[in-house]
Short mmCIF file of C-alpha atoms in Angstrom, two decimals:
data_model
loop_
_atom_site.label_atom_id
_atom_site.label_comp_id
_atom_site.label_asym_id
_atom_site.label_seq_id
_atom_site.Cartn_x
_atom_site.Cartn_y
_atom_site.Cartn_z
CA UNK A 1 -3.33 -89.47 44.64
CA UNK A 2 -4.93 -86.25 44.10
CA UNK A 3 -3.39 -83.13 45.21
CA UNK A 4 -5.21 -80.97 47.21
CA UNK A 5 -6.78 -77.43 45.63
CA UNK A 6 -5.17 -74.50 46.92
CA UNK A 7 -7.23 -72.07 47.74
CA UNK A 8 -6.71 -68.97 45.27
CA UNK A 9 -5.59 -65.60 46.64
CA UNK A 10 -8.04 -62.51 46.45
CA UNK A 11 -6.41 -58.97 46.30
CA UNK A 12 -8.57 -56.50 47.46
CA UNK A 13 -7.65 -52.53 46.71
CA UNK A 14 -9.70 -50.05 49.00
CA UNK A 15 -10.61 -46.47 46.86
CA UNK A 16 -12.65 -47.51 43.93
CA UNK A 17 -13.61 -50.98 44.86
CA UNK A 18 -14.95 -50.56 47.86
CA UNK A 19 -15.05 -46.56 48.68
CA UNK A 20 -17.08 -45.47 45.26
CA UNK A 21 -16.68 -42.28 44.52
CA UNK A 22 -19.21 -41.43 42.31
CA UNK A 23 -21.95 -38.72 42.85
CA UNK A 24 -24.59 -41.42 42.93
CA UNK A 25 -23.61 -43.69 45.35
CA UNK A 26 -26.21 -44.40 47.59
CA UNK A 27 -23.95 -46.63 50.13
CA UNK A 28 -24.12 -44.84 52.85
CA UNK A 29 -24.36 -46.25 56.04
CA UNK A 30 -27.20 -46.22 58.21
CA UNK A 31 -26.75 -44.44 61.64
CA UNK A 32 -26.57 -47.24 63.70
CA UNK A 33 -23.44 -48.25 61.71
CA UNK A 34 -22.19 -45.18 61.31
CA UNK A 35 -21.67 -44.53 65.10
CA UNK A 36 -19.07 -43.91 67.44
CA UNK A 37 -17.83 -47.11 67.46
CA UNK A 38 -16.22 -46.39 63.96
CA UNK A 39 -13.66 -43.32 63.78
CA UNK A 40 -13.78 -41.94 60.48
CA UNK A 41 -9.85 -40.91 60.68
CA UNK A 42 -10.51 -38.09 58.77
CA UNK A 43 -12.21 -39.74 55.93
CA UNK A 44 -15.45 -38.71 55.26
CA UNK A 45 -15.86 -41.56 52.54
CA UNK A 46 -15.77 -44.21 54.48
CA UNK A 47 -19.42 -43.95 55.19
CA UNK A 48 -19.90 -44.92 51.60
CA UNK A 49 -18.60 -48.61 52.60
CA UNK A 50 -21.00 -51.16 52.91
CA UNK A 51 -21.18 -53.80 55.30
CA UNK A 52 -22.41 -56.38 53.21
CA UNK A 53 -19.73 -56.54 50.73
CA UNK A 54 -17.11 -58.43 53.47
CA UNK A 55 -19.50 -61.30 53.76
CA UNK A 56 -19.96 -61.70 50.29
CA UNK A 57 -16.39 -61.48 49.74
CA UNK A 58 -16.02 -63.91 52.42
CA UNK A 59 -18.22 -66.57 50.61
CA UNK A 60 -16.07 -66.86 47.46
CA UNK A 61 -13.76 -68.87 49.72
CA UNK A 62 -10.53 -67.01 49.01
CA UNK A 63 -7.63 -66.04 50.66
CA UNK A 64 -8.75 -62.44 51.10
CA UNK A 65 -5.70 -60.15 51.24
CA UNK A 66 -5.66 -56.42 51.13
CA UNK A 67 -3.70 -54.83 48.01
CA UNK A 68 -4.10 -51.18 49.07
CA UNK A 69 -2.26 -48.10 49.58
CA UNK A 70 -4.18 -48.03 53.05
CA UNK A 71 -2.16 -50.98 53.85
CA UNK A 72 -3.06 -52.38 57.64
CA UNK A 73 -5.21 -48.96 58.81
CA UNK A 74 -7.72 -50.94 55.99
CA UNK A 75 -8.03 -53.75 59.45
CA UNK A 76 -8.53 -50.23 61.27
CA UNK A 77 -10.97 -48.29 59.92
CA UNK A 78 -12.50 -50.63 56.48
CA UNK A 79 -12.40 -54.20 57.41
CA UNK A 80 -14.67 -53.47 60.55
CA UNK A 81 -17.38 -51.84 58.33
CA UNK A 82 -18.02 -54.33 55.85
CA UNK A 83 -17.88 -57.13 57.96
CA UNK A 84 -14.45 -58.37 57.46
CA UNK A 85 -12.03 -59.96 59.89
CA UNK A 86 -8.66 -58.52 60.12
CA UNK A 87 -6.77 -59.76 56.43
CA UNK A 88 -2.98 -59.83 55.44
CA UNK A 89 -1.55 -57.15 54.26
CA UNK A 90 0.58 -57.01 51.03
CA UNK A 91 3.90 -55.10 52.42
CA UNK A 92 4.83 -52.53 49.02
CA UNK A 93 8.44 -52.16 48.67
CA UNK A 94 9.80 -48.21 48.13
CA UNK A 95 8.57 -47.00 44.61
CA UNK A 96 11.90 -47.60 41.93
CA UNK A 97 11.31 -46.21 38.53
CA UNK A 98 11.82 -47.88 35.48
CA UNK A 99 10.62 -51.37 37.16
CA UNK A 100 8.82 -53.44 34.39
CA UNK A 101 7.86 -51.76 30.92
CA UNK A 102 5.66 -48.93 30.63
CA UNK A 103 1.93 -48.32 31.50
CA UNK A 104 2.72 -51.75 33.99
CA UNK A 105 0.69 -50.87 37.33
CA UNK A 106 3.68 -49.99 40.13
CA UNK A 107 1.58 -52.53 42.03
CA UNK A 108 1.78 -55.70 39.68
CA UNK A 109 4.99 -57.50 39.88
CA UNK A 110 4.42 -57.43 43.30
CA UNK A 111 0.44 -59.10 44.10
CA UNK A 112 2.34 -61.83 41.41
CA UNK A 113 5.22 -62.16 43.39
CA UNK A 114 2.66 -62.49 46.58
CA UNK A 115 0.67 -64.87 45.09
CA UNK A 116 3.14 -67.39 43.57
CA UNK A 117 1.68 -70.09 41.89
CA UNK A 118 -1.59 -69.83 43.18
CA UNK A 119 -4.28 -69.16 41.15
CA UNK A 120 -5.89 -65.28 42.23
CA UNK A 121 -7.62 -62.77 41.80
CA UNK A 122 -7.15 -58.96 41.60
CA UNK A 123 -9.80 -56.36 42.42
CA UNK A 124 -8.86 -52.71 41.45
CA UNK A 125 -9.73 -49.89 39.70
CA UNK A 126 -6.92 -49.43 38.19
CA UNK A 127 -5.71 -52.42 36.23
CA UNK A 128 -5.00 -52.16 32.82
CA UNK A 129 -4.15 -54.17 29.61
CA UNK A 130 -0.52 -53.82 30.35
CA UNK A 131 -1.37 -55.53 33.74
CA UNK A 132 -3.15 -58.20 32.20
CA UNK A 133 -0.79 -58.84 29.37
CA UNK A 134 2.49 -58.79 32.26
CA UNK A 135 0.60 -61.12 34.14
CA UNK A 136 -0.63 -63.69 31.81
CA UNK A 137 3.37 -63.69 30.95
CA UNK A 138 4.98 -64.02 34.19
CA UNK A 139 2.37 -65.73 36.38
CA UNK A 140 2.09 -69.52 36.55
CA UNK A 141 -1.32 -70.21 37.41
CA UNK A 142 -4.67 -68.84 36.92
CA UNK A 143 -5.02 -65.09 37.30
CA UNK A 144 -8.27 -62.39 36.92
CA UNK A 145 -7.33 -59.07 37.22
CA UNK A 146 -10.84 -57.87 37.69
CA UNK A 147 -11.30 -53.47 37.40
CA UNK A 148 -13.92 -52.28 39.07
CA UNK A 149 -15.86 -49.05 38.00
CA UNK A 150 -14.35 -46.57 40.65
CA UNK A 151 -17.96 -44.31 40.63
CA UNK A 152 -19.83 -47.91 41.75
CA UNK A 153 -17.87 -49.83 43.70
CA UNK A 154 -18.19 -53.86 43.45
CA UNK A 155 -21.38 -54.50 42.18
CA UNK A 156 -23.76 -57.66 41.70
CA UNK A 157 -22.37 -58.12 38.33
CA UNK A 158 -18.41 -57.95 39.49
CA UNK A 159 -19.47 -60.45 41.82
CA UNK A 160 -20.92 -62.69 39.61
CA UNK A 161 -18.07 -62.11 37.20
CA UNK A 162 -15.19 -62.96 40.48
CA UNK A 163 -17.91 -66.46 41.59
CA UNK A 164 -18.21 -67.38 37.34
CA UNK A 165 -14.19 -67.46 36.83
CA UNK A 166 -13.58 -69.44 40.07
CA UNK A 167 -15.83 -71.93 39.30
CA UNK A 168 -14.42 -72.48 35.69
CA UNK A 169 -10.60 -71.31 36.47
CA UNK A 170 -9.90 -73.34 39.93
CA UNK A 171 -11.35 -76.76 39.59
CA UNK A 172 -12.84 -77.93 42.61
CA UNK A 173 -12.69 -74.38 44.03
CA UNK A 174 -16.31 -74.68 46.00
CA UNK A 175 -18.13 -71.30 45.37
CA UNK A 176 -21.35 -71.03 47.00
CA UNK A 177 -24.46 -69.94 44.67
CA UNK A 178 -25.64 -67.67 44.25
CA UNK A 179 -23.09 -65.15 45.82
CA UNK A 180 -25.56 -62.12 44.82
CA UNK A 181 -26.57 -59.89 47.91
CA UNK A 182 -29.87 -57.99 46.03
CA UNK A 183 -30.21 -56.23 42.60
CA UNK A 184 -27.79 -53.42 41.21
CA UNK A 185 -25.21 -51.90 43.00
CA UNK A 186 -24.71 -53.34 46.58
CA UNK A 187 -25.74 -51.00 49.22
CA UNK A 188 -28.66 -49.76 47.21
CA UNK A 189 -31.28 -49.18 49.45
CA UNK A 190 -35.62 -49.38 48.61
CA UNK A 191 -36.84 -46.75 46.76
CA UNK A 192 -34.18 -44.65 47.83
CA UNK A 193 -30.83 -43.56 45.18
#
């Protein structure tokens, strides 16, 4: 009897990934998105999310699970404008020094802990080799710690990269093809930069 494919976890950080904060970042919103409807809590940033990045996100068929510092005001004021339903929110624990050795990312032992033995992914823009190293040591299953270029944001080419490794890391992980949403960086509008 086969057993059946759990579905791998996707943490998802907020500033970097999905706030850019490059000079050239074109993803602004356009005004109808951009209105009323969306309170920008002080933030004037998150007009630079994009609202097609939660569907794509959506179509690699995991767990999506938000691995932020924003914590659940990400359901309040991101998730809404980039098309994502409300996700679970990874609870972080009170900072403690000295926890794992150094140059570990304080937010590591815990997205493993989170995860278990599922296989998953990690979207930041902060990871490091120590992360990487740590993890392929203490984590069971099948892990990507994927950084993203904070001045970009997720591009075509991180998606490609998160859509390539599930289809060869998870067997029988269904990713739809292609999971690409247009050419360059999402959220790049015609002839505009």
């Amino acid at each position: 009897m086969s057993r059946a494919v759990e579905r791998p976890v996707l943490f998802l950080d907020v500033d970097g990934p999905l706030i850019p904060f490059g000079p050239s970042s074109s993803r602004l919103q356009t005004p109808a998105s951009s209105s009323a409807a969306f309170s920008d809590r002080g933030n004037p940033l998150l007009g630079r999310l994009d609202q097609a990045v939660g569907p794509r996100l959506m179509a690699l068929g995991c767990e999506l699970v938000w691995a932020s510092t924003w914590m659940h005001d990400a359901n309040e004021s991101v998730a809404p404008r980039t098309g994502l339903p409300r996700l679970p929110v990874v609870e972080w624990p009170e900072a403690s020094t000295g926890e794992g050795p150094r140059g570990l990312h304080w937010k590591t032992r815990h997205l493993v802990e989170w995860a278990g033995r599922r296989p998953f992914i990690w979207v930041d823009d902060e990871i490091s080799a120590m992360d990487r190293l740590w993890v392929a040591a203490q984590h069971q299953g099948p892990s990507l710690l994927h950084r993203v270029d904070p001045t970009e944001g997720l591009t075509d080419g991180d998606f490609s990269v998160l859509a390539g490794w599930l289809r060869t890391a998870v067997p029988g992980h269904a990713v739809p093809t292609p999971v690409e949403g247009g050419s360059g960086r999402l959220g790049r509008r015609s002839g505009g930069r």
